[in-house]
Amino acid sequence: MSEQTGTAQIGVVGMAVMGSNLARNFAHHGYATAIFNRSSAKTQAVIAAHAAEGAFIPSEQVADFVDSLEKPRRIILMVKAGPATDATIDSLIPHLEAGDIVIDGGNSFFQDTRRREQKLRDLDLHFVGCGISGGETGALEGPSIMPGGSPHSYAYVGTMLEDISAKVDGEPCCTYIGPDGAGHFVKMVHNGIEYADMQFIGEAYELLKGAGFSATEAAQIFTSWNTGDLDSFLIEITGEVLSQVDARTGRPLVEVIVDAAGMKGTGTWTVQEALNLGVPAAAIAESVFARAVSSSPELRLAGQAALTGPDRTITVEDRDAFVEDIRQALWSAKVIAYAQGLHEIKVAGQEYGWDIDIAAVARIWRAGCIIRAKLLDRISSEYAAGNLVTLLEAPSIKAELANCQAAWRRVVVKATEAGVGIPGFASALAYYDMVRAPRLNAALTQGLRDFFGAHTYRRVDVEGTYHTLWSGDRSEIEAVDAH
C-alpha cells in the first residue's frame, strides 16, 4: 500500500488549463487534491509551477491516482466532451468500488450524461453531470457550478463544490440542480443565452457604427451602460474589447478581427432541444444562425455581389436619444433571451422529471459565470416570489418592458430602414408581440393544413375536432378518430 493511499479528498483528471485551474482552486481551499493526465508531462508541469499553492498528489498511472483518493472516491473529469469522456470513464471503472462518485465537469451533451449516469448506476457507482461556467479565470477563482445526479452524490460532493464556487454576499453560486442530465442541460441553456447576449451586444455595436460612432466612442458607451441596469460581465468586457488598439496598425482591434464567429456546439444544442421540446426560443436560435451566416464566406460573397439595399447609414437627429433607445432595446432583448432559456429549462424539467428550481438557477448565475448580470437578482427574486409561466409576466419585468418597448420598436424600424441586420433584436420583439397577442396566424395555418392534408382543426365556439371536405361540397364534419 502506497503512503499516498486514501490521502486525497478530491481528484481531477485532465490537466489542460480548465482542469489544472480547478485543481488549484480545490487546493487553495484546503483540499488535498489528486491530479492525473493521460500525458504525465502535463501533470508534472502543474506540480512544477504550482506545488507550493496547496496539497497536490500527482500520479502517472490511473490505478495509482484512484488509490490515492479517500473513500468514497470523488473524481472530477475535465476532459474533452464526447468520446474522450467515455474513454476516460472506461479507464477508471476497473479501479473504482461501489459508492464512488465520478463527476463530469465538461460541456457534455445532457443525453450523454443521462446515458453515463445509468451505466454507472448499474455498476453501483454514482455519476454527476456538472456544468461549470466562468472560463479559465472562473475555474481558478470561483465559477458558477451546476451539478446534476443523485441527491446522495450531492451529499458527498456538494460542500466541496460550493466551497470553490463564486460567492454573492457569501452565498455560493452552486446548488443541486436535479437528477441525471439536469445539470448539463442547465449549463447548455446558459450557453444558449450567452450566444444570444453576445449577438444582441454585436447588434447594438452595429447600430452605433451605423450612426457614426467610432469604436472608441462605442467603448465609452458600453462602459457607461455597465453602471446601470445593463451591468454584466459581457457588457463590461465589450467596453474593454472595443477600446483595445491593434499594435500593428493602430486601428481598433475589433476592425482587424475577421468577422466570422466560431461555435462549439452548446448553442446549437440549446436550439435543437427547444425544437424537440416544442419551446419557442427564436431569439437564441437567431444568434446561432447569425454565427452561421458570419462563417459562410461563399454565401456572403454571393450576397454582396448580387443584392442591393440601403448603405447601412443611420441618420439620427439626437445622438444621445438614439444611444438611450439602443440601451433600452438591448436590455429588452436580453430579458427575452433569459425568458426563452428559462422557459426551456422549466419545460425540460417537466419532461424529464427533474423538478428544477428556476429561482435557484438564476441565483447561481449571479456570479462566476459568463452571463452574470445585475438583471439576475431581479429574475431570481421574481421566480422565488411566484410560480411564473414566463419571466415576462413577472411584475417588475413586464413594467420595465412596457417602458422600453417604444424605444425598442424605434431601433428595429431604424435598423430595417438603414439595412442593418438585427435578427436578434427583431426576433426578440416578434416574440414579445406574439406571446401577448390574443390571436395568431396559426388559425390560417391550421386551415391550410386541413385543406392539403386533412390534418383537422378545433373551433373556438364548440368542443371537438373538425375537418372541412375541401375537395367535396366543403361541408364540415366532426373528425371522431382524430388525435
Coordinates of C-alpha atoms in Angstrom, one line a residue:
M1 CA 0.0 0.0 0.0
S2 CA 1.4 3.4 -1.0
E3 CA 2.0 6.2 1.5
Q4 CA -0.5 8.2 -0.6
T5 CA -3.3 5.7 -0.4
G6 CA -6.6 7.4 0.6
T7 CA -5.0 10.8 1.3
A8 CA -6.6 12.9 -1.4
Q9 CA -10.1 14.3 -0.8
I10 CA -10.8 15.1 -4.4
G11 CA -9.3 14.0 -7.7
V12 CA -9.1 15.9 -11.0
V13 CA -8.5 14.2 -14.4
G14 CA -7.3 16.4 -17.2
M15 CA -4.6 19.0 -16.7
A16 CA -5.3 21.4 -19.5
V17 CA -6.0 24.9 -18.4
M18 CA -9.5 24.4 -17.0
G19 CA -8.6 21.2 -15.2
S20 CA -5.4 22.5 -13.7
N21 CA -7.1 25.7 -12.6
L22 CA -9.9 23.8 -11.0
A23 CA -7.4 21.5 -9.2
R24 CA -5.6 24.6 -7.9
N25 CA -8.9 26.1 -6.7
F26 CA -9.6 23.0 -4.6
A27 CA -6.1 23.1 -3.2
H28 CA -6.5 26.8 -2.4
H29 CA -9.5 25.8 -0.3
G30 CA -7.5 23.3 1.7
Y31 CA -8.4 20.1 -0.1
A32 CA -5.8 17.5 -0.7
T33 CA -6.1 17.2 -4.5
A34 CA -5.1 14.2 -6.6
I35 CA -4.2 15.1 -10.2
F36 CA -3.8 13.0 -13.3
N37 CA -3.4 13.5 -17.0
R38 CA -3.2 10.9 -19.8
S39 CA 0.1 12.6 -20.7
S40 CA 2.1 12.8 -17.5
A41 CA 4.1 15.7 -18.7
K42 CA 1.1 18.0 -18.1
T43 CA 0.8 16.7 -14.6
Q44 CA 4.4 17.3 -13.9
A45 CA 4.1 20.8 -15.4
V46 CA 1.3 21.7 -12.9
I47 CA 3.4 20.4 -10.0
A48 CA 6.5 22.4 -11.2
A49 CA 4.5 25.6 -11.5
H50 CA 2.0 25.4 -8.6
A51 CA 3.2 22.8 -6.0
A52 CA 3.5 25.5 -3.3
E53 CA -0.1 26.5 -3.6
G54 CA -1.5 23.5 -1.8
A55 CA -1.5 19.8 -1.2
F56 CA -1.3 18.1 -4.7
I57 CA -0.9 14.4 -5.1
P58 CA 0.2 13.6 -8.7
S59 CA 0.0 10.2 -10.3
E60 CA 1.3 8.8 -13.6
Q61 CA -1.0 5.7 -13.7
V62 CA -4.8 5.6 -13.3
A63 CA -4.6 2.9 -10.7
D64 CA -2.3 5.0 -8.5
F65 CA -4.5 8.0 -9.0
V66 CA -7.6 6.2 -7.9
D67 CA -5.7 4.5 -5.0
S68 CA -4.7 8.0 -3.7
L69 CA -8.3 9.0 -3.0
E70 CA -10.2 8.6 0.2
K71 CA -13.4 6.6 0.0
P72 CA -16.0 7.1 -1.3
R73 CA -13.8 8.4 -4.1
R74 CA -14.7 11.8 -5.7
I75 CA -13.2 12.3 -9.2
I76 CA -13.9 15.2 -11.5
L77 CA -13.3 14.8 -15.2
M78 CA -12.1 17.9 -17.0
V79 CA -11.6 16.3 -20.5
K80 CA -12.9 17.0 -23.9
A81 CA -16.6 16.2 -24.3
G82 CA -17.7 13.2 -26.3
P83 CA -15.7 10.0 -26.9
A84 CA -12.8 11.3 -24.8
T85 CA -15.1 11.4 -21.7
D86 CA -16.4 7.9 -22.4
A87 CA -12.8 6.6 -22.8
T88 CA -11.8 8.3 -19.5
I89 CA -14.7 6.8 -17.6
D90 CA -14.0 3.4 -19.0
S91 CA -10.3 3.7 -17.9
L92 CA -11.5 4.5 -14.3
I93 CA -14.2 1.9 -13.9
P94 CA -12.0 -1.2 -13.3
H95 CA -10.3 0.6 -10.4
L96 CA -13.5 2.0 -8.7
E97 CA -15.6 0.5 -5.9
A98 CA -19.3 0.6 -5.1
G99 CA -20.3 4.1 -3.9
D100 CA -17.5 6.0 -5.7
I101 CA -18.5 9.2 -7.4
V102 CA -17.4 10.4 -10.9
I103 CA -18.2 14.0 -11.8
D104 CA -18.1 15.2 -15.4
G105 CA -17.2 18.9 -15.4
G106 CA -17.0 19.3 -19.2
N107 CA -19.5 20.7 -21.6
S108 CA -21.1 17.3 -22.3
F109 CA -24.5 16.9 -24.1
F110 CA -27.1 16.2 -21.4
Q111 CA -28.4 13.0 -23.1
D112 CA -24.8 11.6 -23.0
T113 CA -24.8 12.4 -19.3
R114 CA -28.1 10.6 -18.8
R115 CA -26.7 7.5 -20.6
R116 CA -23.5 7.6 -18.5
E117 CA -25.4 8.1 -15.2
Q118 CA -27.5 5.0 -16.0
K119 CA -24.4 3.0 -17.0
L120 CA -22.5 3.8 -13.7
R121 CA -25.7 3.4 -11.6
D122 CA -25.9 -0.2 -12.9
L123 CA -22.4 -0.7 -11.6
D124 CA -23.3 0.7 -8.2
L125 CA -21.3 3.9 -8.9
H126 CA -22.5 7.5 -8.9
F127 CA -22.2 9.9 -11.8
V128 CA -22.7 13.6 -11.6
G129 CA -23.1 15.8 -14.7
C130 CA -21.8 19.1 -13.6
G131 CA -22.0 22.3 -15.6
I132 CA -19.1 24.7 -14.8
S133 CA -19.1 28.3 -16.2
G134 CA -16.6 31.0 -15.8
G135 CA -13.8 30.1 -18.2
E136 CA -10.2 29.8 -17.1
T137 CA -10.4 32.6 -14.5
G138 CA -13.6 31.3 -13.1
A139 CA -12.2 27.7 -12.7
L140 CA -9.4 29.2 -10.6
E141 CA -11.1 32.0 -8.7
G142 CA -14.7 30.7 -8.4
P143 CA -17.0 29.5 -11.2
S144 CA -20.8 29.1 -11.3
I145 CA -21.4 25.3 -10.8
M146 CA -24.5 23.4 -11.9
P147 CA -24.3 19.8 -10.7
G148 CA -26.9 17.1 -11.5
G149 CA -27.1 13.5 -10.5
S150 CA -28.4 11.8 -7.4
P151 CA -29.1 13.7 -4.2
H152 CA -26.9 11.1 -2.5
S153 CA -24.0 12.2 -4.7
Y154 CA -24.5 15.9 -3.8
A155 CA -24.4 15.0 -0.1
Y156 CA -20.8 13.9 -0.7
V157 CA -19.6 16.5 -3.2
G158 CA -21.9 19.5 -2.6
T159 CA -19.9 21.1 0.1
M160 CA -16.6 21.0 -1.8
L161 CA -18.2 22.4 -5.0
E162 CA -19.9 25.1 -3.0
D163 CA -16.6 26.0 -1.3
I164 CA -14.8 26.5 -4.7
S165 CA -17.7 28.3 -6.4
A166 CA -18.2 32.1 -6.8
K167 CA -20.0 33.8 -4.0
V168 CA -22.6 36.6 -3.8
D169 CA -22.8 38.1 -0.3
G170 CA -21.3 34.8 1.0
E171 CA -23.9 32.7 -0.8
P172 CA -22.3 30.1 -3.1
C173 CA -23.1 30.1 -6.8
C174 CA -23.7 26.3 -6.7
T175 CA -26.7 24.3 -6.0
Y176 CA -28.1 20.8 -6.7
I177 CA -30.0 21.1 -10.0
G178 CA -31.7 17.7 -10.3
P179 CA -31.3 14.1 -11.4
D180 CA -29.1 12.6 -14.2
G181 CA -28.6 15.2 -17.0
A182 CA -30.3 18.2 -15.3
G183 CA -27.0 20.0 -14.5
H184 CA -25.6 19.7 -18.0
F185 CA -29.0 20.8 -19.5
V186 CA -29.0 23.9 -17.4
K187 CA -25.4 24.6 -18.5
M188 CA -26.3 24.1 -22.1
V189 CA -29.1 26.6 -21.9
H190 CA -26.8 29.0 -20.0
N191 CA -24.6 28.9 -23.1
G192 CA -27.5 29.4 -25.4
I193 CA -28.4 32.6 -23.5
E194 CA -24.8 33.6 -23.7
Y195 CA -24.9 33.2 -27.5
A196 CA -28.0 35.5 -27.7
D197 CA -26.5 38.0 -25.3
M198 CA -23.4 38.4 -27.4
Q199 CA -25.5 38.7 -30.6
F200 CA -27.5 41.5 -29.1
I201 CA -24.3 43.3 -28.0
G202 CA -23.0 42.9 -31.5
E203 CA -26.2 44.3 -33.0
A204 CA -26.0 47.3 -30.6
Y205 CA -22.5 48.0 -31.8
E206 CA -23.6 47.7 -35.4
L207 CA -26.3 50.3 -34.7
L208 CA -23.8 52.7 -33.1
K209 CA -21.5 52.3 -36.1
G210 CA -24.3 52.9 -38.5
A211 CA -25.0 56.2 -36.7
G212 CA -21.4 57.3 -37.0
F213 CA -20.0 56.4 -33.6
S214 CA -16.3 55.2 -33.6
A215 CA -15.1 52.1 -31.8
T216 CA -13.7 54.3 -29.1
E217 CA -17.0 56.2 -28.6
A218 CA -18.8 52.9 -28.5
A219 CA -16.4 51.5 -25.9
Q220 CA -17.2 54.5 -23.7
I221 CA -21.0 54.0 -24.2
F222 CA -20.8 50.3 -23.2
T223 CA -18.7 51.2 -20.2
S224 CA -21.3 53.7 -19.1
W225 CA -24.1 51.2 -19.6
N226 CA -22.2 48.8 -17.3
T227 CA -23.0 51.1 -14.4
G228 CA -26.8 50.7 -14.7
D229 CA -29.4 48.1 -15.5
L230 CA -27.2 46.5 -18.1
D231 CA -24.4 45.9 -15.6
S232 CA -23.0 42.5 -16.6
F233 CA -19.7 40.7 -17.3
L234 CA -20.3 40.7 -21.1
I235 CA -21.1 44.4 -21.2
E236 CA -18.0 45.1 -19.1
I237 CA -15.7 43.2 -21.4
T238 CA -17.3 44.7 -24.5
G239 CA -16.1 48.1 -23.4
E240 CA -12.6 46.6 -23.0
V241 CA -12.6 44.8 -26.3
L242 CA -13.8 47.9 -28.2
S243 CA -11.2 50.1 -26.6
Q244 CA -8.3 47.8 -27.5
V245 CA -6.0 49.3 -30.1
D246 CA -4.2 47.0 -32.6
A247 CA -0.4 47.3 -32.1
R248 CA 0.3 46.5 -35.8
T249 CA -2.0 49.0 -37.4
G250 CA -3.0 51.5 -34.8
R251 CA -6.6 50.8 -35.6
P252 CA -9.2 49.5 -33.1
L253 CA -8.6 45.7 -32.7
V254 CA -12.2 44.9 -33.5
E255 CA -11.8 46.3 -37.0
V256 CA -8.9 43.9 -37.9
I257 CA -10.5 40.8 -36.4
V258 CA -12.1 38.5 -39.1
D259 CA -15.9 38.8 -38.8
A260 CA -16.6 35.0 -38.6
A261 CA -17.8 33.8 -35.2
G262 CA -16.9 30.2 -34.1
M263 CA -19.2 27.8 -32.3
K264 CA -18.5 24.7 -30.1
G265 CA -22.0 23.2 -30.1
T266 CA -23.8 24.2 -26.9
G267 CA -25.8 27.0 -28.6
T268 CA -26.8 24.6 -31.3
W269 CA -27.9 22.0 -28.8
T270 CA -30.0 24.6 -27.0
V271 CA -31.9 25.3 -30.2
Q272 CA -32.2 21.7 -31.2
E273 CA -33.6 20.8 -27.7
A274 CA -36.0 23.8 -27.9
L275 CA -37.3 22.3 -31.1
N276 CA -37.6 18.8 -29.6
L277 CA -39.5 20.2 -26.6
G278 CA -41.7 22.5 -28.7
V279 CA -40.4 25.5 -26.8
P280 CA -40.2 28.8 -28.7
A281 CA -36.6 30.1 -28.4
A282 CA -36.2 32.0 -31.7
A283 CA -34.0 34.8 -30.3
I284 CA -31.5 32.3 -29.1
A285 CA -31.8 30.4 -32.5
E286 CA -31.2 33.7 -34.4
S287 CA -27.9 34.1 -32.6
V288 CA -26.8 30.7 -33.6
F289 CA -27.9 31.3 -37.2
A290 CA -26.1 34.7 -37.2
R291 CA -22.9 33.0 -36.4
A292 CA -23.6 30.5 -39.2
V293 CA -24.1 33.4 -41.7
S294 CA -20.8 35.1 -40.5
S295 CA -18.9 31.8 -41.1
S296 CA -20.3 31.3 -44.6
P297 CA -17.9 33.2 -46.9
E298 CA -19.3 31.8 -50.2
L299 CA -22.8 32.8 -49.3
R300 CA -21.8 36.3 -48.1
L301 CA -19.7 37.0 -51.2
A302 CA -22.6 35.9 -53.5
G303 CA -25.0 38.1 -51.5
Q304 CA -22.6 41.1 -51.7
A305 CA -22.3 40.7 -55.4
A306 CA -26.0 40.2 -56.2
L307 CA -28.1 42.1 -53.6
T308 CA -28.9 45.8 -53.3
G309 CA -30.2 47.8 -50.4
P310 CA -29.6 50.7 -48.1
D311 CA -26.0 51.5 -47.3
R312 CA -26.3 50.8 -43.5
T313 CA -26.1 54.5 -42.6
I314 CA -28.4 55.6 -39.8
T315 CA -29.4 59.2 -39.7
V316 CA -30.2 60.5 -36.2
E317 CA -31.0 63.9 -35.1
D318 CA -30.3 63.4 -31.4
R319 CA -27.3 61.1 -30.8
D320 CA -27.9 60.8 -27.1
A321 CA -31.5 59.9 -27.6
F322 CA -30.5 57.2 -30.1
V323 CA -28.0 55.8 -27.7
E324 CA -30.6 55.6 -25.0
D325 CA -33.0 53.9 -27.4
I326 CA -30.4 51.2 -28.1
R327 CA -29.8 50.7 -24.4
Q328 CA -33.4 50.1 -23.8
A329 CA -33.7 47.8 -26.8
L330 CA -30.6 45.9 -25.6
W331 CA -32.0 45.4 -22.1
S332 CA -35.4 44.3 -23.5
A333 CA -33.8 41.7 -25.9
K334 CA -31.6 40.3 -23.1
V335 CA -34.8 39.8 -21.0
I336 CA -36.3 37.9 -23.9
A337 CA -33.3 35.6 -24.1
Y338 CA -33.4 34.9 -20.4
A339 CA -37.2 34.3 -20.7
Q340 CA -36.8 31.9 -23.5
G341 CA -33.9 30.0 -21.9
L342 CA -35.6 29.7 -18.5
H343 CA -38.8 28.6 -20.2
E344 CA -36.9 25.8 -21.9
I345 CA -35.3 24.7 -18.6
K346 CA -38.8 24.7 -17.0
V347 CA -40.3 22.6 -19.8
A348 CA -37.4 20.2 -19.8
G349 CA -37.7 19.8 -16.1
Q350 CA -41.3 18.7 -16.5
E351 CA -40.5 16.5 -19.5
Y352 CA -37.6 14.6 -17.8
G353 CA -38.9 14.7 -14.2
W354 CA -36.1 17.0 -12.9
D355 CA -38.2 19.4 -10.8
I356 CA -35.7 22.3 -11.4
D357 CA -35.9 25.4 -9.1
I358 CA -35.7 28.2 -11.7
A359 CA -35.2 30.8 -8.9
A360 CA -32.1 28.8 -7.7
V361 CA -30.8 28.6 -11.3
A362 CA -30.9 32.4 -11.7
R363 CA -29.4 32.8 -8.2
I364 CA -26.3 30.7 -9.0
W365 CA -25.8 32.6 -12.3
R366 CA -25.3 35.9 -10.5
A367 CA -21.5 35.5 -10.2
G368 CA -18.8 33.3 -11.7
C369 CA -20.4 32.5 -15.0
I370 CA -20.2 34.3 -18.3
I371 CA -23.8 35.6 -18.3
R372 CA -23.6 37.0 -14.8
A373 CA -25.6 40.2 -14.7
K374 CA -27.4 42.6 -12.3
L375 CA -30.6 41.5 -14.0
L376 CA -30.3 38.1 -12.4
D377 CA -31.0 39.4 -9.0
R378 CA -34.4 40.6 -10.2
I379 CA -35.0 37.4 -12.1
S380 CA -34.2 35.2 -9.1
S381 CA -36.5 37.3 -6.8
E382 CA -39.4 37.2 -9.3
Y383 CA -39.3 33.4 -9.7
A384 CA -38.9 32.9 -5.9
A385 CA -42.0 35.1 -5.4
G386 CA -44.4 33.2 -7.6
N387 CA -44.8 30.2 -10.0
L388 CA -44.2 32.0 -13.3
V389 CA -45.2 30.6 -16.6
T390 CA -42.7 33.0 -18.2
L391 CA -40.4 35.6 -16.9
L392 CA -42.2 38.2 -19.0
E393 CA -45.2 38.1 -16.6
A394 CA -43.1 39.0 -13.6
P395 CA -44.4 42.3 -12.2
S396 CA -41.1 44.3 -12.3
I397 CA -40.1 42.8 -15.7
K398 CA -43.4 43.5 -17.5
A399 CA -43.5 47.0 -16.2
E400 CA -39.9 47.7 -17.5
L401 CA -40.6 46.1 -20.8
A402 CA -43.7 48.4 -21.2
N403 CA -41.5 51.4 -20.5
C404 CA -38.8 50.2 -23.0
Q405 CA -40.9 49.0 -25.9
A406 CA -41.3 52.3 -27.7
A407 CA -37.5 52.7 -27.9
W408 CA -37.1 49.0 -28.8
R409 CA -39.6 49.5 -31.7
R410 CA -37.8 52.7 -32.9
V411 CA -34.5 50.8 -33.0
V412 CA -35.9 47.9 -35.1
V413 CA -37.5 50.3 -37.5
K414 CA -34.4 52.5 -37.9
A415 CA -32.2 49.4 -38.4
T416 CA -34.6 48.0 -41.0
E417 CA -34.8 51.2 -42.9
A418 CA -31.0 51.5 -43.0
G419 CA -30.3 47.9 -44.0
V420 CA -28.6 47.0 -40.7
G421 CA -29.4 43.3 -40.0
I422 CA -30.5 42.9 -36.4
P423 CA -32.1 39.4 -36.3
G424 CA -31.7 39.2 -32.5
F425 CA -33.5 42.5 -31.6
A426 CA -36.2 41.9 -34.3
S427 CA -36.8 38.3 -33.3
A428 CA -37.0 39.2 -29.6
L429 CA -39.5 41.9 -30.3
A430 CA -41.6 39.5 -32.5
Y431 CA -41.6 37.0 -29.6
Y432 CA -42.8 39.7 -27.3
D433 CA -45.6 40.7 -29.7
M434 CA -46.6 37.1 -30.4
V435 CA -47.0 35.9 -26.8
R436 CA -49.1 38.9 -25.9
A437 CA -51.4 38.6 -29.0
P438 CA -55.0 37.4 -28.3
R439 CA -55.0 35.6 -31.7
L440 CA -52.2 34.4 -34.0
N441 CA -52.0 33.5 -37.7
A442 CA -51.9 29.8 -36.6
A443 CA -55.7 29.7 -37.3
L444 CA -54.9 30.1 -41.0
T445 CA -52.1 27.6 -40.8
Q446 CA -54.5 25.0 -39.4
G447 CA -56.9 25.8 -42.2
L448 CA -54.2 25.3 -44.8
R449 CA -53.1 22.0 -43.2
D450 CA -56.6 20.8 -43.2
F451 CA -57.0 21.7 -46.8
F452 CA -54.0 19.8 -48.2
G453 CA -53.6 17.1 -45.6
A454 CA -56.9 16.7 -43.7
H455 CA -55.0 17.4 -40.5
T456 CA -58.2 18.7 -38.9
Y457 CA -58.7 21.7 -36.6
R458 CA -60.5 22.7 -33.4
R459 CA -63.1 25.5 -33.2
V460 CA -63.4 28.4 -30.8
D461 CA -67.1 28.0 -30.2
V462 CA -67.7 24.3 -29.7
E463 CA -65.7 21.3 -28.4
G464 CA -64.4 18.6 -30.8
T465 CA -62.1 18.2 -33.8
Y466 CA -63.3 19.0 -37.3
H467 CA -62.4 18.7 -40.9
T468 CA -63.8 20.5 -43.9
L469 CA -64.5 18.5 -47.1
W470 CA -62.4 20.8 -49.3
S471 CA -62.5 18.6 -52.4
G472 CA -66.2 17.9 -51.9
D473 CA -69.1 20.1 -51.0
R474 CA -67.0 21.9 -48.4
S475 CA -69.3 21.0 -45.6
E476 CA -67.8 20.4 -42.1
I477 CA -67.7 17.0 -40.4
E478 CA -66.5 16.1 -37.0
A479 CA -63.3 14.0 -37.1
V480 CA -64.2 11.4 -34.5
D481 CA -60.9 9.5 -34.7
A482 CA -58.6 12.5 -34.8
H483 CA -55.7 12.5 -32.4

